[in-house]
Coordinates of C-alpha atoms and ligand atoms in Angstrom, one line a residue:
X245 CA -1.1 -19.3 -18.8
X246 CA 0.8 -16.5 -17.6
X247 CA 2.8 -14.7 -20.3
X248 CA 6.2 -13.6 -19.7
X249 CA 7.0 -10.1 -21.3
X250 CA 10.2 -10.5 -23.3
X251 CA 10.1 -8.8 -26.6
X252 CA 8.7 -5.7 -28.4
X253 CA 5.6 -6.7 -30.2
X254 CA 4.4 -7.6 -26.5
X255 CA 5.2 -4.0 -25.2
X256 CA 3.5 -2.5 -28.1
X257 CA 0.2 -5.2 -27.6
X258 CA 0.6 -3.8 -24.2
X259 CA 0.7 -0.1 -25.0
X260 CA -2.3 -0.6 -27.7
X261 CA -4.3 -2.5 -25.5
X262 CA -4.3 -0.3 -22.0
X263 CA -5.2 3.4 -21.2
X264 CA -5.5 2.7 -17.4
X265 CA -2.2 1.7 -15.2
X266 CA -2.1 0.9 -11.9
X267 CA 1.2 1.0 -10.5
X268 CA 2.5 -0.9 -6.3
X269 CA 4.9 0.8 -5.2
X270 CA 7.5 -0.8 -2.9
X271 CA 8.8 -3.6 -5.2
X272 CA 7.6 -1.7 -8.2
X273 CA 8.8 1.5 -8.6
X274 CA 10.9 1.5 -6.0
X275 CA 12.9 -0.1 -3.3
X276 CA 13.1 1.8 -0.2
X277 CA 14.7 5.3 -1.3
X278 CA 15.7 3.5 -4.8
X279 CA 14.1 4.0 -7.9
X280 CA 14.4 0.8 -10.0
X281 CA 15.7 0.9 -13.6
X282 CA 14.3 2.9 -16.4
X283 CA 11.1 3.3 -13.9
X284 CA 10.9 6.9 -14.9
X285 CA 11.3 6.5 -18.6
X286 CA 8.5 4.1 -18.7
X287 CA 6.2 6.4 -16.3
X288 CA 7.6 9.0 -18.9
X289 CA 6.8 7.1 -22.2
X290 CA 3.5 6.0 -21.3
X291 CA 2.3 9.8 -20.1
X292 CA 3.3 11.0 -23.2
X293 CA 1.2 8.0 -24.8
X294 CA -1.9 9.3 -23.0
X295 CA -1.5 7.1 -20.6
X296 CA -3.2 7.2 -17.3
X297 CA -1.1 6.0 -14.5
X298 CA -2.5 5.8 -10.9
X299 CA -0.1 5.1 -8.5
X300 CA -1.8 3.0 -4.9
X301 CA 0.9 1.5 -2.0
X302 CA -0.1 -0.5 1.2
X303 CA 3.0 1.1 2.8
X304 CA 1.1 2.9 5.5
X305 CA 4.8 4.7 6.7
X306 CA 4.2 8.0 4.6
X307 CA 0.9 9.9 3.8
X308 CA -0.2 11.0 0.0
X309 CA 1.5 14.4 0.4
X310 CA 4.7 12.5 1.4
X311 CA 4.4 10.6 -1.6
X312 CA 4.1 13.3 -3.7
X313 CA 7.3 14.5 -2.3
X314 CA 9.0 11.2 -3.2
X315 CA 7.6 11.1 -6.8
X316 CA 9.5 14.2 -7.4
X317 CA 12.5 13.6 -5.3
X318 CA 13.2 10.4 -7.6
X319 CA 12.5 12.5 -10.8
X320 CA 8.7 11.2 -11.2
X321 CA 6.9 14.5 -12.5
X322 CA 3.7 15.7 -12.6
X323 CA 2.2 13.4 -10.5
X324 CA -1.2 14.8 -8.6
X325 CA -2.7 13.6 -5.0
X326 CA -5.4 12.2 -6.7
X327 CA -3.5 9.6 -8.6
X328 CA -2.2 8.4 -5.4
X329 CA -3.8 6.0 -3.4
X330 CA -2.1 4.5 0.2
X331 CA -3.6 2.4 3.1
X332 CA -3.0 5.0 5.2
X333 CA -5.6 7.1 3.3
X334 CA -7.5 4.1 3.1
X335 CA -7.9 3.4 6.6
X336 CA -8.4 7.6 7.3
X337 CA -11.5 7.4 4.8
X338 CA -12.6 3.8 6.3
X339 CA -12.8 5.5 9.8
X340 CA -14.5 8.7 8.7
X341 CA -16.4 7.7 6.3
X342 CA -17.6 3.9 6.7
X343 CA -17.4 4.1 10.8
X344 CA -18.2 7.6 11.0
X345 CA -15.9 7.6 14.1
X346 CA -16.8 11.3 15.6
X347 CA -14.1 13.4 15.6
X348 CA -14.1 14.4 19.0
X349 CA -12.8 10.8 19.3
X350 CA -9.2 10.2 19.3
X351 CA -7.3 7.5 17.0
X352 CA -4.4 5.1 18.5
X353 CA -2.2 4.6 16.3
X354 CA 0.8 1.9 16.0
X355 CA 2.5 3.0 12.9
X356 CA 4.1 6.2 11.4
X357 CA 3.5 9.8 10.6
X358 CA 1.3 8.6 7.1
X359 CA -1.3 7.4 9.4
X360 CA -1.0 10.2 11.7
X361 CA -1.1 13.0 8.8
X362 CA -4.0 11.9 6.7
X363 CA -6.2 11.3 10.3
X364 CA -5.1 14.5 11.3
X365 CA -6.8 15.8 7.4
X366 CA -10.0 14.4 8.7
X367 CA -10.0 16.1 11.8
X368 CA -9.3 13.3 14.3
X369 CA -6.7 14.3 16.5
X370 CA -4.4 10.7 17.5
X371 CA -2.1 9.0 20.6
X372 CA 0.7 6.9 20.0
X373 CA 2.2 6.7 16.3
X374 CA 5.2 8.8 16.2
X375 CA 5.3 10.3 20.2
X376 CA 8.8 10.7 20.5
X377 CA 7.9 9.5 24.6
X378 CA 7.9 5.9 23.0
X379 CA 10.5 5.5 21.6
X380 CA 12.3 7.5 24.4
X381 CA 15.3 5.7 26.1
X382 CA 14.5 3.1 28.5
X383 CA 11.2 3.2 27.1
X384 CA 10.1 0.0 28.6
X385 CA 7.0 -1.3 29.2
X386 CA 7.1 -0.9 32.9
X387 CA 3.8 -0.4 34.6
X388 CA 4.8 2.8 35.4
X389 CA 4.4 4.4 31.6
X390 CA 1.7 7.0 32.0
X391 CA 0.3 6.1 28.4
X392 CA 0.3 2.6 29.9
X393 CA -1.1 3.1 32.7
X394 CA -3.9 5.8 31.8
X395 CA -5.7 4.8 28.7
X396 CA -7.5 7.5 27.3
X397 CA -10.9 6.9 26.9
X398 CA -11.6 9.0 24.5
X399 CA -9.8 6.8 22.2
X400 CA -12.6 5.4 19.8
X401 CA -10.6 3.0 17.1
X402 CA -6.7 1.5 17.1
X403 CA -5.4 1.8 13.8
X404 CA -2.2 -0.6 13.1
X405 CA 0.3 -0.6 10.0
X406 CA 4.2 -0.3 9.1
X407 CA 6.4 1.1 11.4
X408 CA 10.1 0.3 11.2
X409 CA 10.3 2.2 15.2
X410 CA 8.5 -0.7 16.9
X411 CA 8.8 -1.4 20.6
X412 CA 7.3 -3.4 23.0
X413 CA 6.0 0.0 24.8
X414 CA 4.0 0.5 21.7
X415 CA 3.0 -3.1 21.5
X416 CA 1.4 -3.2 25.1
X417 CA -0.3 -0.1 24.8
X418 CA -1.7 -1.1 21.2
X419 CA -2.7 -4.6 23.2
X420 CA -4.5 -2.3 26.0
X421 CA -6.6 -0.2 23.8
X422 CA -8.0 -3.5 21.5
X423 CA -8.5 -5.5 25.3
X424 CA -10.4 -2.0 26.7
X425 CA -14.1 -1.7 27.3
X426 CA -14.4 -5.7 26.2
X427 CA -12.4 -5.9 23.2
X428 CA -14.9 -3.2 21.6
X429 CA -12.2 -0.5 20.3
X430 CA -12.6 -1.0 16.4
X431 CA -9.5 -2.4 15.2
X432 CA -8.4 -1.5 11.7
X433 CA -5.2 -3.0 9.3
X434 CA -3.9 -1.1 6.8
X435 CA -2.7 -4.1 5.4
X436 CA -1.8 -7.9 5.0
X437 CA 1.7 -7.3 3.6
X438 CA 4.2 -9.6 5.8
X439 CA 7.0 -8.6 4.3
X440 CA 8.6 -5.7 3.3
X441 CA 10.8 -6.2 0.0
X442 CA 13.9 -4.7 0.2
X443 CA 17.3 -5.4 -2.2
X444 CA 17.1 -8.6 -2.4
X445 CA 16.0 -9.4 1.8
X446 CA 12.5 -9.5 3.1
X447 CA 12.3 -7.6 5.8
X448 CA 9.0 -7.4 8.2
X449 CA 6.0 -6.2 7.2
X450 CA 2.9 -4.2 8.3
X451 CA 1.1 -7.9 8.4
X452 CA 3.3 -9.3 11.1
X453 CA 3.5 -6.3 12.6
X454 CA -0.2 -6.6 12.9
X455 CA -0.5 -10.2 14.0
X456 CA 1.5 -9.7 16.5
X457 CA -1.3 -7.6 18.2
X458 CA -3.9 -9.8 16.3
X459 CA -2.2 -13.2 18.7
X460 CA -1.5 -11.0 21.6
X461 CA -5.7 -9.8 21.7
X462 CA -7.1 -12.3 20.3
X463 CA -9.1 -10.0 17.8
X464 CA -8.6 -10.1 14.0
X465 CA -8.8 -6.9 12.5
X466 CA -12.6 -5.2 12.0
X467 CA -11.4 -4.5 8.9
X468 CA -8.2 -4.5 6.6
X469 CA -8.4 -1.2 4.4
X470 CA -5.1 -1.9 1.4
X471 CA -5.2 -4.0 -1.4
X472 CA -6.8 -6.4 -2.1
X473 CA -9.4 -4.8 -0.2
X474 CA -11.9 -3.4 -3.5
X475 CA -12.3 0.4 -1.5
X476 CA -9.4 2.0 -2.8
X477 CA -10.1 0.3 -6.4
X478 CA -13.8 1.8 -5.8
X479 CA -12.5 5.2 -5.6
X480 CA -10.3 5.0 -8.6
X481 CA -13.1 3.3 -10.6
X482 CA -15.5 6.4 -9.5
X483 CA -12.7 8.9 -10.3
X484 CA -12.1 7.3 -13.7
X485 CA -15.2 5.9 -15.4
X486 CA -13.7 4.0 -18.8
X487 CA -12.6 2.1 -15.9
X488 CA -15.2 0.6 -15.3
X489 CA -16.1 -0.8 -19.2
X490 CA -15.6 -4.8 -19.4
X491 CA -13.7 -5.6 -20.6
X492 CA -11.4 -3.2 -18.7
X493 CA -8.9 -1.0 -19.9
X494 CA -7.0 -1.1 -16.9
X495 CA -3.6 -2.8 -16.2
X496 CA -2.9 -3.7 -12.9
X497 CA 1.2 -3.5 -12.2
X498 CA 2.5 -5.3 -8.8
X499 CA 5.5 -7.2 -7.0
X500 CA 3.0 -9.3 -4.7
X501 CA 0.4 -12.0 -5.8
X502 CA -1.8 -11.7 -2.8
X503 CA -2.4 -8.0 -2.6
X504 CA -1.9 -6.7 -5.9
X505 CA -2.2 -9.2 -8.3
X506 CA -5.5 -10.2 -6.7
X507 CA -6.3 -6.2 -5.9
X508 CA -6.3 -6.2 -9.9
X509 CA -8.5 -9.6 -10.2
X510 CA -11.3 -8.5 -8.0
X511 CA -11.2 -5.3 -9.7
X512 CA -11.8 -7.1 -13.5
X513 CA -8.3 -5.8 -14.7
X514 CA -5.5 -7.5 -16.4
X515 CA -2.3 -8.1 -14.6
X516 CA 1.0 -7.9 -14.6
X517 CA 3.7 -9.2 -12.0
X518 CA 6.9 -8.2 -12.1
X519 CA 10.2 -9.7 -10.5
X520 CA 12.1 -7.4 -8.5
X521 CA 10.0 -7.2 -5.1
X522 CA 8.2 -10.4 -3.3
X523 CA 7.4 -12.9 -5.9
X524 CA 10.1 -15.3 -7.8
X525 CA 9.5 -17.4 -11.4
X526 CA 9.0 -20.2 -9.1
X527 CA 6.1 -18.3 -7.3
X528 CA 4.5 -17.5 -10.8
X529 CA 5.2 -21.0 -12.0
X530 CA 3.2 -22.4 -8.9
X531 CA 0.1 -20.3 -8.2
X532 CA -2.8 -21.3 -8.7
X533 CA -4.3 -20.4 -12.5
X534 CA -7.5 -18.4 -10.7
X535 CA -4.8 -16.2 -8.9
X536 CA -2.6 -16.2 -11.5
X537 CA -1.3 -12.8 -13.2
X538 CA -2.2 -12.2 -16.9
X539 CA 1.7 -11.0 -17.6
X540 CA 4.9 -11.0 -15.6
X541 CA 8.1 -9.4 -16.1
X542 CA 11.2 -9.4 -14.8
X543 CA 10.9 -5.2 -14.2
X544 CA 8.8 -2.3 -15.0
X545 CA 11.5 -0.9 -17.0
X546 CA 11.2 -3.8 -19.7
X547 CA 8.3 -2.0 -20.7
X548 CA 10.8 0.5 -21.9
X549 CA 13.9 -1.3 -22.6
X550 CA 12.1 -3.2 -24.5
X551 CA 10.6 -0.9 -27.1
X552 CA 14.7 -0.6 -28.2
X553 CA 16.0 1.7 -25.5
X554 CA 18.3 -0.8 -24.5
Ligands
DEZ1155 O1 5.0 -4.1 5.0 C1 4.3 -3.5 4.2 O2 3.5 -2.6 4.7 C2 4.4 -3.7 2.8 O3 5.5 -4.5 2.4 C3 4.6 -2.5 2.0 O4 4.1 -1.4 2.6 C4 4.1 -2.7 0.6 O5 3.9 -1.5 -0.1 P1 3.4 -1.6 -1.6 O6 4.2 -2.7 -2.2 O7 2.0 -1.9 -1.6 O8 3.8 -0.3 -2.2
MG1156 MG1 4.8 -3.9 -3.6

């Protein structure tokens, strides 16, 4: 039965029992540009703790660098590129690394500069993402668009996640490159996420960004690179071996039972949801025990509040 976190004694259990967290982002830490209550004091207390806190986001919009930026911006400190984890990174190292894409070929991307930068990092030069002739004026997906019209065919993977800039320009020409050459241009998702939590609204995700292409093609993606995909949690376990002891030391924190909730499942660690992204009571109340979190909160910042910082 999942446990709600409501007094001390849990937040100390907690703090005795975990040296590992994992931390979402969107939802978690933060909404868009927001930082959510006593986010950095708990980041805070449990570094000073000996914590270690790991920090991995299927937001695809921004690459690790960027995040780094944004740690700091919103007064997280001390944070290093190697305890940060996106899908954009994800999908970068799936293409390089599992596909061994060559990088004389060129990546298509519909998404944002995250994508672009950490493809750029492995040496793949890409079409598409943030080409300011997209999203030109009057940008329409006449015939007559040159990057509709020629498709490069040097192009040698499409690679689709978040982008709040999305047109139907960018939409047909995605839909070209995963019809080209028989529908054999991999096709990679950075992630499932259909919406995108934000104060209180749900706003459209990377997911339905992605089926939209998914319908139009008639192709699912080759493969889906964010949580709960096990890769990312792969590398962290390889960077970090007392991860890997059963039982696990590791803590799992996220706003969304499918990705990060199960992300933290498949990966053997404990759970815990909290309130102030996707999920509701009623969604914890009515999930399935196998998918069920181990703990849920109504914010990170209980973890601090609670421990009489209130
Ligand atoms: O639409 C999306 O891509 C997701 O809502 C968003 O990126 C989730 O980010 P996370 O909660 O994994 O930080
Ligand atoms: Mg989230």
């Amino acid at each position: 039965m999942t446990q709600k976190i409501i007094d001390k004694q849990q937040v100390s259990n907690i703090l005795d029992q975990y040296d590992y967290f994992i931390f979402d982002c969107d939802g978690v830490i933060w909404l868009g540009d927001h930082i959510l209550p006593s986010v950095v004091e708990t980041i805070d207390l449990l570094k000073k703790r000996g914590k270690k806190v790991i920090f991995v986001t299927n937001n695809s919009s921004k690459s690790r660098n960027d995040y780094l930026q944004k740690f700091n911006k919103i007064g997280i400190q001390g944070i290093t590129k190697d305890e940060v984890f996106g899908s954009s990174y994800a999908s970068a190292v799936y293409i390089n690394k599992i596909m061994k894409l060559p990088t004389d070929k060129k990546v298509w991307v519909l998404g944002e500069s995250g994508i672009e930068q950490e493809l750029h990092d492995l040496g793949y030069e890409t079409l598409g993402g943030t080409d300011p002739s997209l999203s030109a004026e009057g940008a329409g997906a006449s015939d007559d668009h040159p990057l509709l019209k020629n498709l490069d065919d040097s192009v040698g993977a499409v690679v689709t996640g978040l982008t709040s800039k999305l047109n139907y320009l960018k939409l047909c020409i995605t839909l070209q490159y995963l019809l080209k050459d028989n529908k054999s241009v991999p096709f990679i998702a950075t992630n499932i996420d259909s919406t995108f939590p934000s104060h209180g609204k749900l706003l459209i995700g990377a997911g339905s960004i992605i089926q939209a292409v998914s319908y139009a093609s008639g192709r699912t993606p080759d493969a889906i690179c964010g949580k709960p995909n096990q890769s990312m949690m792969n590398t962290i376990k390889a960077e970090n071996p007392d991860l890997q002891k059963t039982p696990s030391r590791g803590l799992m924190v996220g706003d969304r039972l499918n990705t990060d909730i199960q992300f933290g499942l498949q990966g053997g660690l404990d759970t815990l949801l909290v309130l102030t992204g996707i999920e509701t009571e009623n969604s914890v109340q009515s999930v399935d025990m196998t998918a069920a979190p181990t703990y849920y909160a109504d914010k990170l910042g209980d973890l601090y509040e609670l421990l009489d910082h209130n």
